[in-house]
Short mmCIF file of C-alpha atoms in Angstrom, two decimals:
data_model
loop_
_atom_site.label_atom_id
_atom_site.label_comp_id
_atom_site.label_asym_id
_atom_site.label_seq_id
_atom_site.Cartn_x
_atom_site.Cartn_y
_atom_site.Cartn_z
CA MET A 1 98.68 93.73 132.57
CA ALA A 2 96.12 95.38 130.32
CA THR A 3 94.22 93.14 127.94
CA SER A 4 93.15 93.61 124.34
CA THR A 5 89.72 94.69 125.56
CA ASP A 6 91.20 97.66 127.46
CA PRO A 7 89.86 100.76 125.65
CA ALA A 8 93.16 102.56 126.32
CA ILE A 9 95.02 100.12 124.09
CA PRO A 10 94.35 100.25 120.32
CA THR A 11 93.83 96.83 118.80
CA PHE A 12 94.98 96.29 115.22
CA ARG A 13 93.90 93.24 113.25
CA GLY A 14 94.16 91.92 109.72
CA SER A 15 96.01 93.39 106.76
CA LEU A 16 98.03 96.48 107.62
CA VAL A 17 99.70 97.74 104.47
CA ALA A 18 103.35 98.80 104.74
CA LEU A 19 102.51 101.71 102.48
CA ILE A 20 104.92 102.94 99.84
CA THR A 21 105.70 106.64 99.57
CA PRO A 22 104.85 107.71 96.00
CA MET A 23 107.48 109.86 94.33
CA LEU A 24 107.75 111.61 91.01
CA PRO A 25 110.61 110.70 88.65
CA ASP A 26 112.70 113.53 90.13
CA GLY A 27 112.32 112.03 93.61
CA SER A 28 109.92 114.64 94.99
CA LEU A 29 107.01 113.38 97.08
CA ASP A 30 103.72 112.89 95.23
CA PHE A 31 101.07 113.70 97.82
CA ASP A 32 98.23 113.52 95.28
CA ALA A 33 99.10 109.90 94.52
CA TYR A 34 99.58 109.25 98.25
CA ARG A 35 96.03 110.37 99.00
CA LYS A 36 94.67 108.32 96.10
CA LEU A 37 96.46 105.23 97.40
CA ILE A 38 94.88 105.76 100.81
CA ASP A 39 91.44 106.03 99.17
CA TRP A 40 92.10 102.84 97.21
CA HIS A 41 93.15 100.93 100.31
CA ALA A 42 90.04 102.06 102.18
CA GLU A 43 87.88 100.88 99.26
CA GLN A 44 89.72 97.56 98.89
CA GLY A 45 89.37 96.46 102.52
CA THR A 46 92.81 97.18 103.95
CA ASP A 47 92.56 97.17 107.75
CA GLY A 48 95.18 99.81 108.53
CA LEU A 49 98.06 101.89 107.21
CA VAL A 50 101.68 101.67 108.31
CA VAL A 51 103.38 104.74 106.89
CA VAL A 52 106.98 105.93 106.53
CA GLY A 53 108.54 102.61 107.39
CA THR A 54 110.89 100.52 105.27
CA SER A 55 108.44 100.38 102.36
CA GLY A 56 107.85 104.11 102.78
CA GLU A 57 111.58 104.85 102.30
CA SER A 58 111.98 106.42 105.72
CA PRO A 59 115.81 106.54 105.49
CA THR A 60 115.70 109.02 102.60
CA VAL A 61 112.95 111.43 103.66
CA SER A 62 113.73 114.45 105.80
CA VAL A 63 112.24 114.82 109.28
CA GLU A 64 109.88 117.48 107.91
CA GLU A 65 108.75 115.19 105.09
CA HIS A 66 108.43 112.28 107.50
CA VAL A 67 106.08 114.24 109.75
CA GLU A 68 104.09 115.58 106.80
CA LEU A 69 103.58 112.05 105.43
CA ILE A 70 102.20 110.93 108.80
CA LYS A 71 100.00 114.03 109.08
CA VAL A 72 98.53 113.67 105.58
CA ALA A 73 97.83 109.97 106.15
CA VAL A 74 96.09 110.62 109.47
CA GLU A 75 93.98 113.45 108.06
CA HIS A 76 93.07 111.71 104.81
CA ALA A 77 92.32 108.32 106.38
CA ALA A 78 90.38 109.79 109.30
CA GLY A 79 87.38 107.65 110.22
CA ARG A 80 88.32 105.01 107.64
CA LEU A 81 91.70 103.50 108.50
CA PRO A 82 93.95 103.62 111.57
CA VAL A 83 97.49 104.86 111.02
CA ILE A 84 100.64 103.39 112.55
CA ALA A 85 103.56 105.73 111.95
CA GLY A 86 107.15 104.66 111.45
CA ILE A 87 109.02 106.32 114.31
CA GLY A 88 112.16 104.20 114.68
CA GLY A 89 115.83 105.01 114.41
CA ASN A 90 119.23 104.06 115.69
CA SER A 91 119.37 107.09 117.98
CA THR A 92 117.06 106.90 120.98
CA SER A 93 116.70 110.68 121.20
CA GLU A 94 115.77 110.94 117.51
CA ALA A 95 113.23 108.11 117.86
CA ILE A 96 111.68 109.98 120.79
CA GLU A 97 111.49 113.13 118.65
CA LEU A 98 109.74 111.28 115.81
CA SER A 99 107.35 109.69 118.32
CA GLN A 100 106.45 113.11 119.67
CA HIS A 101 105.75 114.38 116.16
CA ALA A 102 103.63 111.29 115.35
CA LYS A 103 101.56 111.75 118.48
CA ALA A 104 101.11 115.47 117.79
CA VAL A 105 99.61 114.83 114.34
CA GLY A 106 97.28 112.09 115.56
CA ALA A 107 98.82 108.71 114.70
CA GLN A 108 97.14 105.85 116.53
CA ALA A 109 100.48 104.11 117.23
CA GLY A 110 104.14 104.08 116.28
CA LEU A 111 106.23 101.34 114.67
CA SER A 112 109.67 101.35 116.26
CA VAL A 113 112.42 99.40 114.54
CA VAL A 114 115.36 97.73 116.27
CA PRO A 115 118.30 100.17 116.05
CA TYR A 116 120.48 99.42 113.05
CA TYR A 117 124.22 99.70 112.41
CA ASN A 118 125.25 100.36 116.02
CA LYS A 119 124.40 96.75 117.08
CA PRO A 120 123.09 97.21 120.63
CA THR A 121 123.00 94.36 123.13
CA GLN A 122 119.70 92.88 124.32
CA GLU A 123 119.90 95.16 127.35
CA GLY A 124 120.50 98.10 125.04
CA LEU A 125 117.41 97.19 123.02
CA TYR A 126 115.34 96.94 126.19
CA GLN A 127 116.52 100.32 127.47
CA HIS A 128 116.04 101.96 124.04
CA PHE A 129 112.41 100.95 123.64
CA LYS A 130 111.63 101.52 127.31
CA ALA A 131 113.02 105.06 127.12
CA ILE A 132 110.87 105.88 124.08
CA SER A 133 107.74 104.52 125.71
CA GLU A 134 108.39 106.42 128.94
CA ALA A 135 109.05 109.67 127.08
CA VAL A 136 106.03 109.69 124.76
CA ASP A 137 102.46 108.56 125.44
CA LEU A 138 102.04 106.86 122.06
CA PRO A 139 101.26 103.13 121.79
CA ALA A 140 104.28 101.40 120.28
CA VAL A 141 104.68 98.31 118.11
CA LEU A 142 108.23 96.96 118.17
CA TYR A 143 109.80 95.92 114.86
CA ASN A 144 112.33 93.10 114.65
CA VAL A 145 113.93 92.79 111.22
CA PRO A 146 117.47 91.42 111.71
CA GLY A 147 118.00 91.03 107.96
CA ARG A 148 118.23 94.83 107.85
CA THR A 149 119.30 95.81 111.36
CA VAL A 150 121.84 93.03 112.13
CA ALA A 151 120.77 93.19 115.79
CA ASP A 152 118.14 90.53 116.48
CA MET A 153 115.72 91.09 119.37
CA SER A 154 115.25 87.85 121.30
CA ASN A 155 111.94 86.48 122.52
CA ASP A 156 113.10 87.09 126.09
CA THR A 157 113.67 90.78 125.35
CA ILE A 158 110.28 91.08 123.64
CA LEU A 159 108.63 89.47 126.67
CA ARG A 160 110.40 91.94 128.99
CA LEU A 161 109.24 94.83 126.84
CA ALA A 162 105.68 93.48 126.77
CA GLN A 163 105.53 94.45 130.45
CA VAL A 164 106.37 98.10 129.70
CA PRO A 165 103.26 100.32 129.63
CA GLY A 166 102.58 101.62 126.14
CA ILE A 167 104.32 98.81 124.26
CA ILE A 168 101.41 96.95 122.69
CA GLY A 169 102.89 94.55 120.16
CA VAL A 170 105.63 93.44 117.82
CA LYS A 171 106.11 93.11 114.08
CA ASP A 172 108.45 90.22 113.37
CA ALA A 173 110.08 89.87 109.96
CA THR A 174 112.30 86.87 110.70
CA GLY A 175 109.89 84.35 109.16
CA ASP A 176 110.97 81.94 111.91
CA ILE A 177 107.67 80.20 112.64
CA ALA A 178 109.10 77.91 115.33
CA ARG A 179 110.42 80.89 117.25
CA LEU A 180 107.22 82.86 116.74
CA GLY A 181 105.13 79.94 117.93
CA LEU A 182 106.98 80.10 121.24
CA LEU A 183 106.47 83.87 121.39
CA LEU A 184 102.73 83.52 120.80
CA ARG A 185 102.59 80.95 123.57
CA ASP A 186 104.36 83.19 126.07
CA VAL A 187 103.18 86.77 125.43
CA PRO A 188 100.73 88.29 127.91
CA SER A 189 97.07 88.70 127.03
CA GLY A 190 96.51 91.69 124.79
CA PHE A 191 100.03 91.84 123.36
CA GLN A 192 99.69 91.87 119.57
CA VAL A 193 101.99 89.86 117.30
CA PHE A 194 102.17 90.76 113.60
CA SER A 195 103.99 89.16 110.72
CA GLY A 196 106.39 91.30 108.75
CA ASP A 197 107.14 88.51 106.27
CA ASP A 198 104.52 87.96 103.57
CA PRO A 199 105.55 84.39 102.63
CA THR A 200 105.06 83.11 106.20
CA ALA A 201 102.31 85.46 107.37
CA ALA A 202 99.48 82.96 106.91
CA ALA A 203 101.24 80.41 109.10
CA LEU A 204 101.78 82.97 111.86
CA MET A 205 98.13 84.03 111.85
CA LEU A 206 96.91 80.43 111.90
CA LEU A 207 98.98 80.04 115.08
CA GLY A 208 97.27 83.03 116.67
CA GLY A 209 98.99 86.09 115.19
CA HIS A 210 96.93 89.26 114.95
CA GLY A 211 97.72 90.27 111.38
CA ASN A 212 100.26 91.02 108.69
CA ILE A 213 102.12 94.28 108.11
CA SER A 214 102.37 93.60 104.44
CA VAL A 215 104.39 94.68 101.42
CA THR A 216 102.22 92.59 99.09
CA ALA A 217 99.13 94.49 100.25
CA ASN A 218 100.42 97.48 98.27
CA VAL A 219 99.30 95.68 95.10
CA ALA A 220 96.81 93.11 96.43
CA PRO A 221 94.93 94.81 99.28
CA LYS A 222 91.65 92.95 98.86
CA LEU A 223 93.30 89.53 98.58
CA MET A 224 95.59 90.21 101.54
CA HIS A 225 92.66 91.34 103.68
CA GLU A 226 90.75 88.18 102.76
CA LEU A 227 93.80 86.01 103.50
CA CYS A 228 94.36 87.62 106.88
CA MET A 229 90.73 87.25 107.92
CA ALA A 230 90.62 83.62 106.80
CA ALA A 231 93.78 82.79 108.74
CA ILE A 232 92.81 84.70 111.88
CA GLU A 233 89.41 83.00 111.88
CA GLY A 234 91.01 79.58 111.43
CA ASN A 235 89.60 78.81 107.98
CA VAL A 236 92.48 76.61 106.85
CA ALA A 237 91.05 75.66 103.45
CA LEU A 238 90.43 79.27 102.39
CA THR A 239 93.78 80.36 103.83
CA ARG A 240 95.58 77.77 101.72
CA GLN A 241 93.66 78.80 98.60
CA LEU A 242 94.38 82.52 98.99
CA ASN A 243 97.98 81.98 100.06
CA ALA A 244 98.60 79.86 96.95
CA ARG A 245 97.28 82.67 94.78
CA LEU A 246 99.70 85.15 96.36
CA ALA A 247 102.69 82.85 96.87
CA THR A 248 104.62 83.77 93.72
CA LEU A 249 103.99 87.48 94.20
CA ASN A 250 105.11 87.28 97.84
CA LYS A 251 108.47 85.98 96.63
CA VAL A 252 108.92 88.08 93.49
CA LEU A 253 108.33 91.38 95.28
CA PHE A 254 111.68 90.80 96.99
CA VAL A 255 113.87 90.04 93.94
CA GLU A 256 115.59 93.31 94.81
CA ALA A 257 115.54 95.21 98.08
CA ASN A 258 112.11 96.36 99.21
CA PRO A 259 110.54 98.71 98.14
CA ILE A 260 112.18 98.68 94.70
CA PRO A 261 110.04 95.89 93.17
CA VAL A 262 106.76 96.83 94.84
CA LYS A 263 107.03 100.48 93.77
CA TRP A 264 107.56 99.30 90.20
CA ALA A 265 104.54 97.00 90.52
CA VAL A 266 102.29 99.76 91.88
CA ALA A 267 103.33 102.00 88.98
CA GLU A 268 102.77 99.15 86.50
CA MET A 269 99.19 98.91 87.81
CA GLY A 270 98.75 102.59 86.95
CA LEU A 271 98.35 103.74 90.56
CA THR A 272 101.43 105.98 90.76
CA LYS A 273 104.27 107.38 88.74
CA LEU A 274 107.66 105.80 89.36
CA GLY A 275 110.28 107.54 91.46
CA TYR A 276 112.92 106.62 94.03
CA ARG A 277 115.62 108.39 95.97
CA LEU A 278 119.24 107.34 95.96
CA PRO A 279 120.76 105.05 97.03
CA LEU A 280 117.68 103.12 95.79
CA THR A 281 117.52 102.80 92.02
CA ALA A 282 114.89 101.59 89.58
CA LEU A 283 114.08 97.88 89.29
CA HIS A 284 116.52 96.21 86.91
CA GLU A 285 114.98 95.59 83.51
CA GLN A 286 115.66 91.85 83.77
CA TYR A 287 112.96 91.62 86.47
CA HIS A 288 110.21 93.59 84.74
CA ASN A 289 108.54 90.63 83.05
CA LEU A 290 108.87 88.52 86.20
CA VAL A 291 107.04 91.07 88.35
CA ARG A 292 104.48 91.72 85.61
CA SER A 293 103.71 88.02 85.17
CA SER A 294 103.37 87.60 88.94
CA LEU A 295 100.79 90.38 89.02
CA LYS A 296 98.92 88.67 86.20
CA GLU A 297 99.08 85.29 87.96
CA ALA A 298 97.42 86.86 91.01
CA GLY A 299 94.73 88.43 88.82
CA LEU A 300 95.90 91.98 89.44
CA LEU A 301 96.64 92.96 85.82
#
């Protein structure tokens, strides 16, 4: 089994922003704002970009737009930030196609979500991810988010997949620290475990997790980077201090389905215009002051 020091395996660490996809009010992609966000994240200390995932509204962009968003991110971030591209889907053949496109435009890795809606068995999940990895020579991070996919990938399945060449890690959004503690104990050397749940990310990293693929980092990149580094390095006092500062924001950014609140927050900070694509709609007015006050509490407005 390759280790994290193997030069063939990219190692990601720290705050990896689950980057939003900026859109204009008519729903068209705003590539100028996208590039400016990438610049801002590089300046603020973000450790990597995860593009065209859940926060990037992957379900409502076309394949052509999806590939262009990866390509622009790779080219604009070159030499500054690594790019992990969302390449998942509930069709294995389509996920392979997206993986091929991501590799062709230079992504460092792909983020591959558990197939949604069709509810595969654990064996189906294993065969799905194995087939993608065998078809495309692109390092893959698995993504378990049962709150969205219904299917929940077990620790046993993750451990089986950790033996498949090319599968280098997992993003887990369950927030189940007891379960993740067992996973961290059992994974082979070099297999990277990332939080996908901002409220529990600090706890995971204090237990040995490698980083946080973060929604909150869209508005608090510097603070999230500092939190991740403190937790990874075992500085409990600083971790508690920074986590307390972000705790309200970590909760409030999910008052409606992600990325509705965080896109509103990024626009409120003056970083983008505000646009979504149906079936997502604008943040309900009743939550505006709540999100705004949470940004102020964290010192971001």
